[in-house]
CSV table of C-alpha atoms and ligand atoms in Angstrom, one decimal:
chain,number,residue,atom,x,y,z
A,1,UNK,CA,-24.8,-1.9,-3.6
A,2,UNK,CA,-24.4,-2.6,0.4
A,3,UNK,CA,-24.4,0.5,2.6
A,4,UNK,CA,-20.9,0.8,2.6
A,5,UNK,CA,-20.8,1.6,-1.1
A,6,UNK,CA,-23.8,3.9,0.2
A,7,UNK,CA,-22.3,5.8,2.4
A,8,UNK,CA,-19.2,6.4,0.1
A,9,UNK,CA,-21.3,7.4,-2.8
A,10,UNK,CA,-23.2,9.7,-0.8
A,11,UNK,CA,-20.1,11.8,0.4
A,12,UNK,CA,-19.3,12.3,-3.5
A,13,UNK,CA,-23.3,13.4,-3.6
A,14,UNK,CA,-22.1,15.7,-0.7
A,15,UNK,CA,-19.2,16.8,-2.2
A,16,UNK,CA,-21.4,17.7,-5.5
A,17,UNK,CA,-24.0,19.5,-3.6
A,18,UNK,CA,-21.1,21.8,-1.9
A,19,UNK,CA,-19.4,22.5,-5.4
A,20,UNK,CA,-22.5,23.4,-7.4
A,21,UNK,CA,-24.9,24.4,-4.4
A,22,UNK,CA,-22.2,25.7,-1.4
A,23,UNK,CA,-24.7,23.4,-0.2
A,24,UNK,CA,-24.2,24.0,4.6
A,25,UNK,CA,-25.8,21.7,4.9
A,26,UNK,CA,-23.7,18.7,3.1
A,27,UNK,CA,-21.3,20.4,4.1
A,28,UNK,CA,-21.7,20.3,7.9
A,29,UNK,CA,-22.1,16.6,7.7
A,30,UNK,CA,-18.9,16.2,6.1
A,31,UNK,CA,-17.2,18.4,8.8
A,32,UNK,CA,-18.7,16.4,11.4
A,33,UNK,CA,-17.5,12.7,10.3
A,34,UNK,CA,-14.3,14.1,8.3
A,35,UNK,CA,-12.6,17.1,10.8
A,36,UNK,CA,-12.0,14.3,13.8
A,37,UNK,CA,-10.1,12.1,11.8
A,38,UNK,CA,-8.2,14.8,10.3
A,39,UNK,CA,-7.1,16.3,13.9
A,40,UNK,CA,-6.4,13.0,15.0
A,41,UNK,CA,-4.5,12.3,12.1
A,42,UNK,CA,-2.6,15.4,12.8
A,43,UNK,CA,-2.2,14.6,16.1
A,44,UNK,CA,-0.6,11.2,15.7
A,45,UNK,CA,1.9,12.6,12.8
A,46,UNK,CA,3.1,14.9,16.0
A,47,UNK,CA,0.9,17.9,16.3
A,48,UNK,CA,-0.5,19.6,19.6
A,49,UNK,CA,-3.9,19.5,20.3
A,50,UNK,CA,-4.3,22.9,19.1
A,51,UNK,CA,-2.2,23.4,16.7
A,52,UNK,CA,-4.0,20.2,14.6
A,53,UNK,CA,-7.5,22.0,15.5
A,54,UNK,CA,-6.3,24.8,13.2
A,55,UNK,CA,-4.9,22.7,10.7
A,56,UNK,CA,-8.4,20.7,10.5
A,57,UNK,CA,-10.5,23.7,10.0
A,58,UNK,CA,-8.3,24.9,7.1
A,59,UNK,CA,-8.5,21.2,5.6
A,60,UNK,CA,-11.9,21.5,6.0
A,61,UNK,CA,-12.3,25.1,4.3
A,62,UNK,CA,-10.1,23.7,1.4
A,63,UNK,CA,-12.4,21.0,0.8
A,64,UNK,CA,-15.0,23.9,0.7
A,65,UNK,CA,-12.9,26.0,-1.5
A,66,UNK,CA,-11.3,23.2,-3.8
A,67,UNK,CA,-14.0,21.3,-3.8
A,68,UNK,CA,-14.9,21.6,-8.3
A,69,UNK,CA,-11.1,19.8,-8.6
A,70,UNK,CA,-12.0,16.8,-6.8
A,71,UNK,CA,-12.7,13.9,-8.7
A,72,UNK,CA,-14.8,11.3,-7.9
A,73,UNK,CA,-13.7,8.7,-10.9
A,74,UNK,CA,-10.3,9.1,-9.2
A,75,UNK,CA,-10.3,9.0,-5.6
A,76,UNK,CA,-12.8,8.7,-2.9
A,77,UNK,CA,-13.6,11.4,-0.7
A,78,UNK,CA,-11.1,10.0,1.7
A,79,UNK,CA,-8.2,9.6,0.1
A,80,UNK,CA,-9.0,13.0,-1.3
A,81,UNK,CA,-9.3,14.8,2.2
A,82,UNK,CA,-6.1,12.6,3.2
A,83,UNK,CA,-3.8,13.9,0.7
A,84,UNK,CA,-5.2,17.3,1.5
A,85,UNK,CA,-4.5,16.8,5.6
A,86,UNK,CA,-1.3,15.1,4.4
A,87,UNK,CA,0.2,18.0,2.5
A,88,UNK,CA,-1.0,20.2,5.3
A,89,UNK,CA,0.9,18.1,8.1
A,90,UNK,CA,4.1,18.9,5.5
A,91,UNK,CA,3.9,22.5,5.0
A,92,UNK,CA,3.2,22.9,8.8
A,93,UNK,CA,4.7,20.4,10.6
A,94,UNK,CA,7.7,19.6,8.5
A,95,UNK,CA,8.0,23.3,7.4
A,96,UNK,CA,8.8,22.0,3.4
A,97,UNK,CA,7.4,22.4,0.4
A,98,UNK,CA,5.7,19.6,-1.1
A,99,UNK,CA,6.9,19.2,-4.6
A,100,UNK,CA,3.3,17.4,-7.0
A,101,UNK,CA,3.8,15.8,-10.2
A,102,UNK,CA,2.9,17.6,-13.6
A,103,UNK,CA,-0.9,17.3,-13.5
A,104,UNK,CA,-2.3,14.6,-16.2
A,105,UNK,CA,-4.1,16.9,-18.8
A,106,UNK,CA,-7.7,15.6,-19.6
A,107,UNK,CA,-9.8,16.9,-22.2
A,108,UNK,CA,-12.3,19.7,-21.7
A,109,UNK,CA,-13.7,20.1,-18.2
A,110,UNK,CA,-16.9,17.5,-18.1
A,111,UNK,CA,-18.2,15.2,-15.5
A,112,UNK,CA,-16.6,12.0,-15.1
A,113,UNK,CA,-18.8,8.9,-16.2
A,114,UNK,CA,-21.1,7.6,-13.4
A,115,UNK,CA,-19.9,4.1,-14.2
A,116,UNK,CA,-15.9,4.7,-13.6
A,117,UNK,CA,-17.3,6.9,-10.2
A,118,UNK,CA,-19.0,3.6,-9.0
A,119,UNK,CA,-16.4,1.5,-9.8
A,120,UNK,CA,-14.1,3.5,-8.3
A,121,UNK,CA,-15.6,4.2,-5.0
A,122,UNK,CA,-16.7,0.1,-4.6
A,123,UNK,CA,-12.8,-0.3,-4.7
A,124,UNK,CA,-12.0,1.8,-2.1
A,125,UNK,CA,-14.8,0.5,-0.4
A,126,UNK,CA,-12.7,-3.4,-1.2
A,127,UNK,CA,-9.7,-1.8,0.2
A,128,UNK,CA,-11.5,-0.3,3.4
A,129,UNK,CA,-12.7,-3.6,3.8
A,130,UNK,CA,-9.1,-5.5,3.4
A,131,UNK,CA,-7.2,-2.8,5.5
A,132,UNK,CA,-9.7,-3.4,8.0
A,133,UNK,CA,-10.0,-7.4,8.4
A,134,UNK,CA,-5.7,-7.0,8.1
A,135,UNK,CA,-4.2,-8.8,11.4
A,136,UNK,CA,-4.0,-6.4,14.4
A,137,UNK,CA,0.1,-6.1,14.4
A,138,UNK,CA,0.3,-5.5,10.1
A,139,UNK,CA,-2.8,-3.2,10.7
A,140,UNK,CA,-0.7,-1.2,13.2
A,141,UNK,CA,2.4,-0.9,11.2
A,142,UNK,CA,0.7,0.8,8.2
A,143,UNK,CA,-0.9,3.2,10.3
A,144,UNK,CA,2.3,4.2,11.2
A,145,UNK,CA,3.8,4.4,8.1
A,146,UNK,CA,1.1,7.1,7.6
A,147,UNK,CA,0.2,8.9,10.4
A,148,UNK,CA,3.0,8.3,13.3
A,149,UNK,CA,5.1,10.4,10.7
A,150,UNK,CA,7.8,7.4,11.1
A,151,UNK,CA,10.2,6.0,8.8
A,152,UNK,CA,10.6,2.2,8.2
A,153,UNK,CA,13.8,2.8,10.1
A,154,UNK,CA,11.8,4.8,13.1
A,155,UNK,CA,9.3,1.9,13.0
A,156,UNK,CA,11.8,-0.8,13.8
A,157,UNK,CA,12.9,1.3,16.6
A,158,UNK,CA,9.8,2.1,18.4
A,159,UNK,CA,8.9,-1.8,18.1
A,160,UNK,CA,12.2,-3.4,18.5
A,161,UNK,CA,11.5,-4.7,15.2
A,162,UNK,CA,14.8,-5.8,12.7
A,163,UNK,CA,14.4,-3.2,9.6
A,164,UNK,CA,14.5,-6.2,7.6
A,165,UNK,CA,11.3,-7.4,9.1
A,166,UNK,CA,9.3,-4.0,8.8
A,167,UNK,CA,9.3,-4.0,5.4
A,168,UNK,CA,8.6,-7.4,4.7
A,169,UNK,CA,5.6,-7.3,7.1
A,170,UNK,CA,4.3,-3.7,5.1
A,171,UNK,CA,5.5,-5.8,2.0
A,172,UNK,CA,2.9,-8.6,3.2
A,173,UNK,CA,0.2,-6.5,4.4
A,174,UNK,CA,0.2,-4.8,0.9
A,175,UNK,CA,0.2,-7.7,-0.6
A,176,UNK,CA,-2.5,-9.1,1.4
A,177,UNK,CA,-4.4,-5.5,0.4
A,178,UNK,CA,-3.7,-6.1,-3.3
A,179,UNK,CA,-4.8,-9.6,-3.7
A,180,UNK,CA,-8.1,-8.8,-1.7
A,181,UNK,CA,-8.7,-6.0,-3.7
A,182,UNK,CA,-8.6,-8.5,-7.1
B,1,UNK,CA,5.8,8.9,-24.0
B,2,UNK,CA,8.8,8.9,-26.2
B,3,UNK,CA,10.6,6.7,-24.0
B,4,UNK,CA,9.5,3.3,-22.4
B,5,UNK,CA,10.8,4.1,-18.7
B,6,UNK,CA,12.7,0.4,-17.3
B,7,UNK,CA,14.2,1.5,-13.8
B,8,UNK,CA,11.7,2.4,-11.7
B,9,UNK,CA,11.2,3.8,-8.0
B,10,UNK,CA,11.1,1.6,-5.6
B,11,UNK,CA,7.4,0.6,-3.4
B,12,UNK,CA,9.5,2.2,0.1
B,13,UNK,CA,9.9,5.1,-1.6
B,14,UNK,CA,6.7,5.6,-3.7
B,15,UNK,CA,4.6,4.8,-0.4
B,16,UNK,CA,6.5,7.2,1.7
B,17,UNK,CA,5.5,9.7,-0.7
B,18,UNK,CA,2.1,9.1,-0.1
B,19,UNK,CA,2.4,9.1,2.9
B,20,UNK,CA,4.2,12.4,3.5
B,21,UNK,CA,7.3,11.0,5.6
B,22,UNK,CA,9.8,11.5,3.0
B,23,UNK,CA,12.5,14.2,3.0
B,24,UNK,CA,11.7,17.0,0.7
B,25,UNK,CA,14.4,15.7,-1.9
B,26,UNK,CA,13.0,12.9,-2.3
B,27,UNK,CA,9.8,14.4,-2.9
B,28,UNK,CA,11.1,16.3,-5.6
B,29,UNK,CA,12.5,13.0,-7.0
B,30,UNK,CA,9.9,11.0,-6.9
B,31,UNK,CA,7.3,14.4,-8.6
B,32,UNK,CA,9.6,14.7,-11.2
B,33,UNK,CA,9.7,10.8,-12.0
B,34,UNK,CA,6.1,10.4,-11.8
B,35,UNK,CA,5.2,13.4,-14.4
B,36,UNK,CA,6.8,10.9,-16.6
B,37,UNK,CA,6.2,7.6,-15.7
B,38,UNK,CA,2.3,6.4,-15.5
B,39,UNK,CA,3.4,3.3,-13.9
B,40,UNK,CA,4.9,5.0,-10.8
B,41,UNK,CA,2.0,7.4,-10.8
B,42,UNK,CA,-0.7,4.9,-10.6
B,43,UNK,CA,1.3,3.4,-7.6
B,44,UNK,CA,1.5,6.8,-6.1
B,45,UNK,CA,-2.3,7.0,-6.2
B,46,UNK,CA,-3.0,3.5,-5.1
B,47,UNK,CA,-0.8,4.4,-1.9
B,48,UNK,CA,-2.7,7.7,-1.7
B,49,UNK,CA,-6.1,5.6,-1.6
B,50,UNK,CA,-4.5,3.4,1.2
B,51,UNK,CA,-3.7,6.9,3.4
B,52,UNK,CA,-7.7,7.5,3.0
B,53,UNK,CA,-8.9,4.2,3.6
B,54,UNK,CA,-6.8,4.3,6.7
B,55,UNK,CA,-8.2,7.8,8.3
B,56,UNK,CA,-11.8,6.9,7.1
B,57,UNK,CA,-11.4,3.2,9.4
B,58,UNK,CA,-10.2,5.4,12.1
B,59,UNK,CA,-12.4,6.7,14.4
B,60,UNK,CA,-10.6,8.3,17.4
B,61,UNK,CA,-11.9,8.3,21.0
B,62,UNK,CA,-9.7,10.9,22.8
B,63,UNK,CA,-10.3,13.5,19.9
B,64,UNK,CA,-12.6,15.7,19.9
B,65,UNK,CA,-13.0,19.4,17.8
B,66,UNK,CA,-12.8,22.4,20.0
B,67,UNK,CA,-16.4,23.9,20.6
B,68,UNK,CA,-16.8,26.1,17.7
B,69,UNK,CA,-14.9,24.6,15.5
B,70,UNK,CA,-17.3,24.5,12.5
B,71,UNK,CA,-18.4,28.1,13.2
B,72,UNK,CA,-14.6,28.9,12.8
B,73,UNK,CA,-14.1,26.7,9.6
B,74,UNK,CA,-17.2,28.9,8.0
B,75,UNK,CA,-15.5,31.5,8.7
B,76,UNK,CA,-12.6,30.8,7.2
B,77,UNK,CA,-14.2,29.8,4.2
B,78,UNK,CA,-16.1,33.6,4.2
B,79,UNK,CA,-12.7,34.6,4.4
B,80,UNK,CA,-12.2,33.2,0.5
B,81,UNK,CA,-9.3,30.8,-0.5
B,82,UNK,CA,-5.7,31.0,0.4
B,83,UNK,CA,-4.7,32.8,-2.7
B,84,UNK,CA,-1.8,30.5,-4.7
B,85,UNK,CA,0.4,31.9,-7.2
B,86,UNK,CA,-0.5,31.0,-10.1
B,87,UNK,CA,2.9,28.3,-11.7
B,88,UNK,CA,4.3,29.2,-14.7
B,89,UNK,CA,5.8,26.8,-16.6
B,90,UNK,CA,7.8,26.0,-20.1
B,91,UNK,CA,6.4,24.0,-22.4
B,92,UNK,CA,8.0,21.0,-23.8
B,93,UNK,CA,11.1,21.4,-21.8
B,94,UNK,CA,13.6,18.4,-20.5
B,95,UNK,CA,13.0,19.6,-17.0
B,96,UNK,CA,9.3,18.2,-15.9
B,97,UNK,CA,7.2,21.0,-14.1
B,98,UNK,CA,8.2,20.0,-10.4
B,99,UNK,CA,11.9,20.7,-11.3
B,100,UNK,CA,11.1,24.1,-13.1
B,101,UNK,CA,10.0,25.1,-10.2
B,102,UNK,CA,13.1,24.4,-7.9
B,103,UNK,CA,15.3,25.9,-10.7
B,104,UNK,CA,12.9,29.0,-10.9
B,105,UNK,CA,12.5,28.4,-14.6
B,106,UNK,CA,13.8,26.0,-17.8
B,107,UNK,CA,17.2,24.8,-18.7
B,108,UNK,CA,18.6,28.6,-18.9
B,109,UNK,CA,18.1,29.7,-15.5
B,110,UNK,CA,20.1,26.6,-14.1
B,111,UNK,CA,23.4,28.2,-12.4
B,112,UNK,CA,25.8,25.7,-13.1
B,113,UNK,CA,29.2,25.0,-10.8
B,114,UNK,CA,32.1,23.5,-12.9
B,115,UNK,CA,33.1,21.1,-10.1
B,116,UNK,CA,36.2,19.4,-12.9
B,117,UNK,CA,36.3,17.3,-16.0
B,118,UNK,CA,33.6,19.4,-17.6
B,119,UNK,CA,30.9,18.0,-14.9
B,120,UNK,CA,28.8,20.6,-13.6
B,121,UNK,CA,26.5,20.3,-11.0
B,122,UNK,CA,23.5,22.7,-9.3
B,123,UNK,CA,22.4,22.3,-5.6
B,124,UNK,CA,18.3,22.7,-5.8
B,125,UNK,CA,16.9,24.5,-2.6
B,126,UNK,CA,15.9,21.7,-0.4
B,127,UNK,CA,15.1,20.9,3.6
B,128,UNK,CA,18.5,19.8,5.0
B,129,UNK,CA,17.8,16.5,5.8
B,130,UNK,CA,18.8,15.4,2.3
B,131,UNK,CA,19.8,17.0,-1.1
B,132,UNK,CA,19.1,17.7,-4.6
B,133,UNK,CA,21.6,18.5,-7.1
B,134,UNK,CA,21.4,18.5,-11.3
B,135,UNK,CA,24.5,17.4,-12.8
B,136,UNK,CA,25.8,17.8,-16.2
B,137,UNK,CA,28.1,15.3,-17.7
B,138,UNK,CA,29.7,15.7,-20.8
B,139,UNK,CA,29.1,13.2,-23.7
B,140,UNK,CA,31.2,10.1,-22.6
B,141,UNK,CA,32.5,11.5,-19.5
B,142,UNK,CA,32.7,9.6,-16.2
B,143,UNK,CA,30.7,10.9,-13.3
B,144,UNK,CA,33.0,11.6,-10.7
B,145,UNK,CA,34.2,8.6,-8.5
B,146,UNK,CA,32.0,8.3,-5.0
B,147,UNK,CA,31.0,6.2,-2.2
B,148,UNK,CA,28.0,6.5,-0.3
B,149,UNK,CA,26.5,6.7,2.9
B,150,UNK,CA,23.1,7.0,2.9
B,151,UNK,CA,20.5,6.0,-0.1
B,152,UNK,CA,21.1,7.8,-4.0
B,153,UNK,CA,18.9,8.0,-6.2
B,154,UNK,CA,19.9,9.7,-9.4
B,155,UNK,CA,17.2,10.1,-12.5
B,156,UNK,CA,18.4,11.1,-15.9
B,157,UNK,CA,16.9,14.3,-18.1
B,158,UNK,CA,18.5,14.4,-20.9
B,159,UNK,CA,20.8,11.9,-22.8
B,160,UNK,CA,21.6,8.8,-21.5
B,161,UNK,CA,24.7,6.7,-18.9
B,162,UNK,CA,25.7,3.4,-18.5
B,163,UNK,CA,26.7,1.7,-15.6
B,164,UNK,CA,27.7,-2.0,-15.2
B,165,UNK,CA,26.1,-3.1,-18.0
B,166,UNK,CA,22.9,-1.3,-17.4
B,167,UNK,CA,21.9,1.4,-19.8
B,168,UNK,CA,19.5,4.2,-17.9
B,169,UNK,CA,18.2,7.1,-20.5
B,170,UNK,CA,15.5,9.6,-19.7
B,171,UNK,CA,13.0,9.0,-16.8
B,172,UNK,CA,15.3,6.1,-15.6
B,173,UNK,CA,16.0,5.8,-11.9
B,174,UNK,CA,19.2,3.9,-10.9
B,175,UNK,CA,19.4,3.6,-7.2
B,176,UNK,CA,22.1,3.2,-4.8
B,177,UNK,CA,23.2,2.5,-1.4
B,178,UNK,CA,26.1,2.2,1.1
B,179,UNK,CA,27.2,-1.1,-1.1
B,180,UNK,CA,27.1,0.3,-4.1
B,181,UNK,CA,30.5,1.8,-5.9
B,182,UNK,CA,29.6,2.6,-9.0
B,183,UNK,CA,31.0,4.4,-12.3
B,184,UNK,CA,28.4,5.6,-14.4
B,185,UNK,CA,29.4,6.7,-18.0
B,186,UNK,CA,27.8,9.2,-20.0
B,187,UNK,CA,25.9,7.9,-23.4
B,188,UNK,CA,28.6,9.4,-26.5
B,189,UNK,CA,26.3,10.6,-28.4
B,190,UNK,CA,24.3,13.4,-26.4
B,191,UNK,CA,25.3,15.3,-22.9
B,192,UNK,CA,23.8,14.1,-20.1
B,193,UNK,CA,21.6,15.8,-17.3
B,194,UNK,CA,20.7,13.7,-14.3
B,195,UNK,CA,18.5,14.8,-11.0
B,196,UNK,CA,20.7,13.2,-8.2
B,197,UNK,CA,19.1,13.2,-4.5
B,198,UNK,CA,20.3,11.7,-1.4
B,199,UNK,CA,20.1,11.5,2.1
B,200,UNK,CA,23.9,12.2,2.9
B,201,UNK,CA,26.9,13.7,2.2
B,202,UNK,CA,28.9,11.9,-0.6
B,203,UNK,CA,32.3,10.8,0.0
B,204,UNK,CA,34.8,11.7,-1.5
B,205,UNK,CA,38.4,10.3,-0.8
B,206,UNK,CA,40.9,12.2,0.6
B,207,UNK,CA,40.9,15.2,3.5
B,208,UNK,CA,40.8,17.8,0.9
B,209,UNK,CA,38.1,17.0,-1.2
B,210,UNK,CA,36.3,16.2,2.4
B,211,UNK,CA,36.9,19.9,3.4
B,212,UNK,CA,35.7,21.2,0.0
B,213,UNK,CA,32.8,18.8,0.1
B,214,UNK,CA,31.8,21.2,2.9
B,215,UNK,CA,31.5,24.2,1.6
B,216,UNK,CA,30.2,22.8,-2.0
B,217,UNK,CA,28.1,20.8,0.2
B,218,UNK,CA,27.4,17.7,-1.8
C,301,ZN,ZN1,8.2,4.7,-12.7
């Protein structure tokens, strides 16, 4: 385990201790490295400055308040906070509803297995890894897919970029991601 | 999973999802395709990781939390969780739970519009920016002739259709665009319901149907 995989595996530790404990103290650390992003995530898709402070805290609180449905075997502690922020941006920013999939039904409530947690946090930790070593320019472009709230179309606009070529190059850098990630 | 699902959503689309950009139509498209398809929804998650591996890389200079911030997030959470009503939903119905929701219930609260040849359609409460409609067509009927402008996607419930050669039964996605004039058949042996979304108006030929396509806006 490097310190990477560390420093993931501790946030699900964190996000334990807050479930079971409504542990401030995890808690607090997890507001301190997680609310930035999650304004300036906000902020990017479109927000005001203020406007993305209140949407951060209530991320935040969810996390608090939700924090027994996340599941470590599934997602990192990232990717869950992001699709929380991310539904946020669309019931405040966009003003919609965001329609979720029929949830998967698992068997009684238990805790996942500490094997399929590692596993699955050492991926994300892969993927971390690939997005970050991704040329500058494909690095860019996914970011905006996600947080410049732009479509491929608003993409090719803003960078003078044929359609045609967006795609391909998210195409590539995905590509790029998967084959890293085997 | 009674049926092995061979038309698919396309990456665009399942990545925009992810990512939150899509129009709330498509949302509701690709939610109802993944409660049935486990290929789609392990590409859905895999897109959802890339969204977290992205804000966890990115560490922004120029933002910082007001002062007080995490004095006003404990508060909120003293406050106690936004309260959610709870969903009800029908058990073992054609329509997946993220469509139950847009009709307000199963396959008998649908309020169907005859709109000719025994097709029926219902416009689902969406954002503007694109549409949702169900349609029912007859066993063996033709789905009424259109063009297109924008991107269609159109995902059949129940029974099955055929178009050009390709056969699309439930949980398949055929997808269409501004090239694409197509006819698609409804399966003989069973009436077929479809989820249709798309991004604009369909055309019909002719002023009429143009004006009426107004007020039935489809
Ligand atoms: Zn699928």
């Amino acid at each position: 385990m490097n310190d990477s995989d560390g420093k993931r595996m501790l946030w699900v530790s964190h996000m334990v201790r807050i479930r079971d404990n409504q542990d401030q103290a995890a808690f607090a650390e997890l507001f301190e490295h997680f609310a930035p992003r999650v304004k300036g995530f906000l902020i990017k898709s479109g927000s005001d400055a203020s406007l993305a402070e209140e949407c951060a805290q209530e991320v935040l609180a969810t996390c608090w308040h939700k924090a027994h449905m996340f599941d470590p075997a599934r997602a990192s502690v990232a990717t869950w906070i992001f699709t929380i922020a991310r539904n946020r941006k669309i019931d405040v920013l966009r003003k919609q509803r965001r329609p979720e999939p029929e949830e998967l039904t698992w068997g009684p409530e238990e805790e996942p297995d500490q094997a399929d947690v590692m596993a699955l946090q050492q991926e994300s930790e892969l993927l971390g890894q690939a997005i970050a070593e991704l040329p500058a320019a494909q690095r860019e472009l996914i970011e905006q897919a996600y947080f410049g709230d732009m479509s491929h179309s608003e993409i090719a606009q803003k960078t003078g970029l044929p359609l045609g070529t967006i795609k391909s190059r998210i195409r590539l850098a995905l590509e790029r991601l998967r084959h890293a990630m085997k | 999973m009674e049926y092995d699902i061979k038309h698919h959503l396309t990456d665009d689309i399942l990545m925009a999802y992810a990512a939150g950009t899509l129009p709330e139509a498509f949302n509701l498209m690709v939610a109802t395709h993944v409660s049935l398809c486990d290929a789609c929804r392990a590409e859905v998650e895999s897109y959802d990781a890339v969204g977290g591996e992205v804000l966890a890389l990115d560490v922004p200079d120029d933002v910082a939390l007001a002062p007080g911030s995490f004095a006003a997030t404990m508060a909120l959470i003293a406050g106690g969780p936004v309260q959610e009503t709870p969903v009800v939903r029908a058990p073992g119905s054609i329509l997946p739970g993220p469509l139950q929701d847009y009709v307000g219930g199963d396959l008998d609260s649908i309020k169907w519009r005859a709109i000719g040849l025994g097709v029926k359609q219902a416009i689902l409460p969406t954002s503007r920016e694109a549409s949702a409609r169900l349609l029912f067509i007859p066993a063996g009927a033709a789905m009424p002739d259109h063009g297109h402008n924008g991107i269609e996607m159109t995902m059949v419930l129940q029974g099955a259709f055929q178009d050009e050669g390709d056969y699309f039964a439930r949980g398949d996605v055929e997808m269409a665009d501004s090239d694409t004039h197509h006819t698609p058949v409804a399966d003989i042996h069973e009436d077929c319901i479809c989820l249709a979304v798309t991004d604009a108006p369909l055309q019909f030929q002719g002023l009429i149907p143009k004006i009426a396509q107004r007020f039935a806006r489809i």
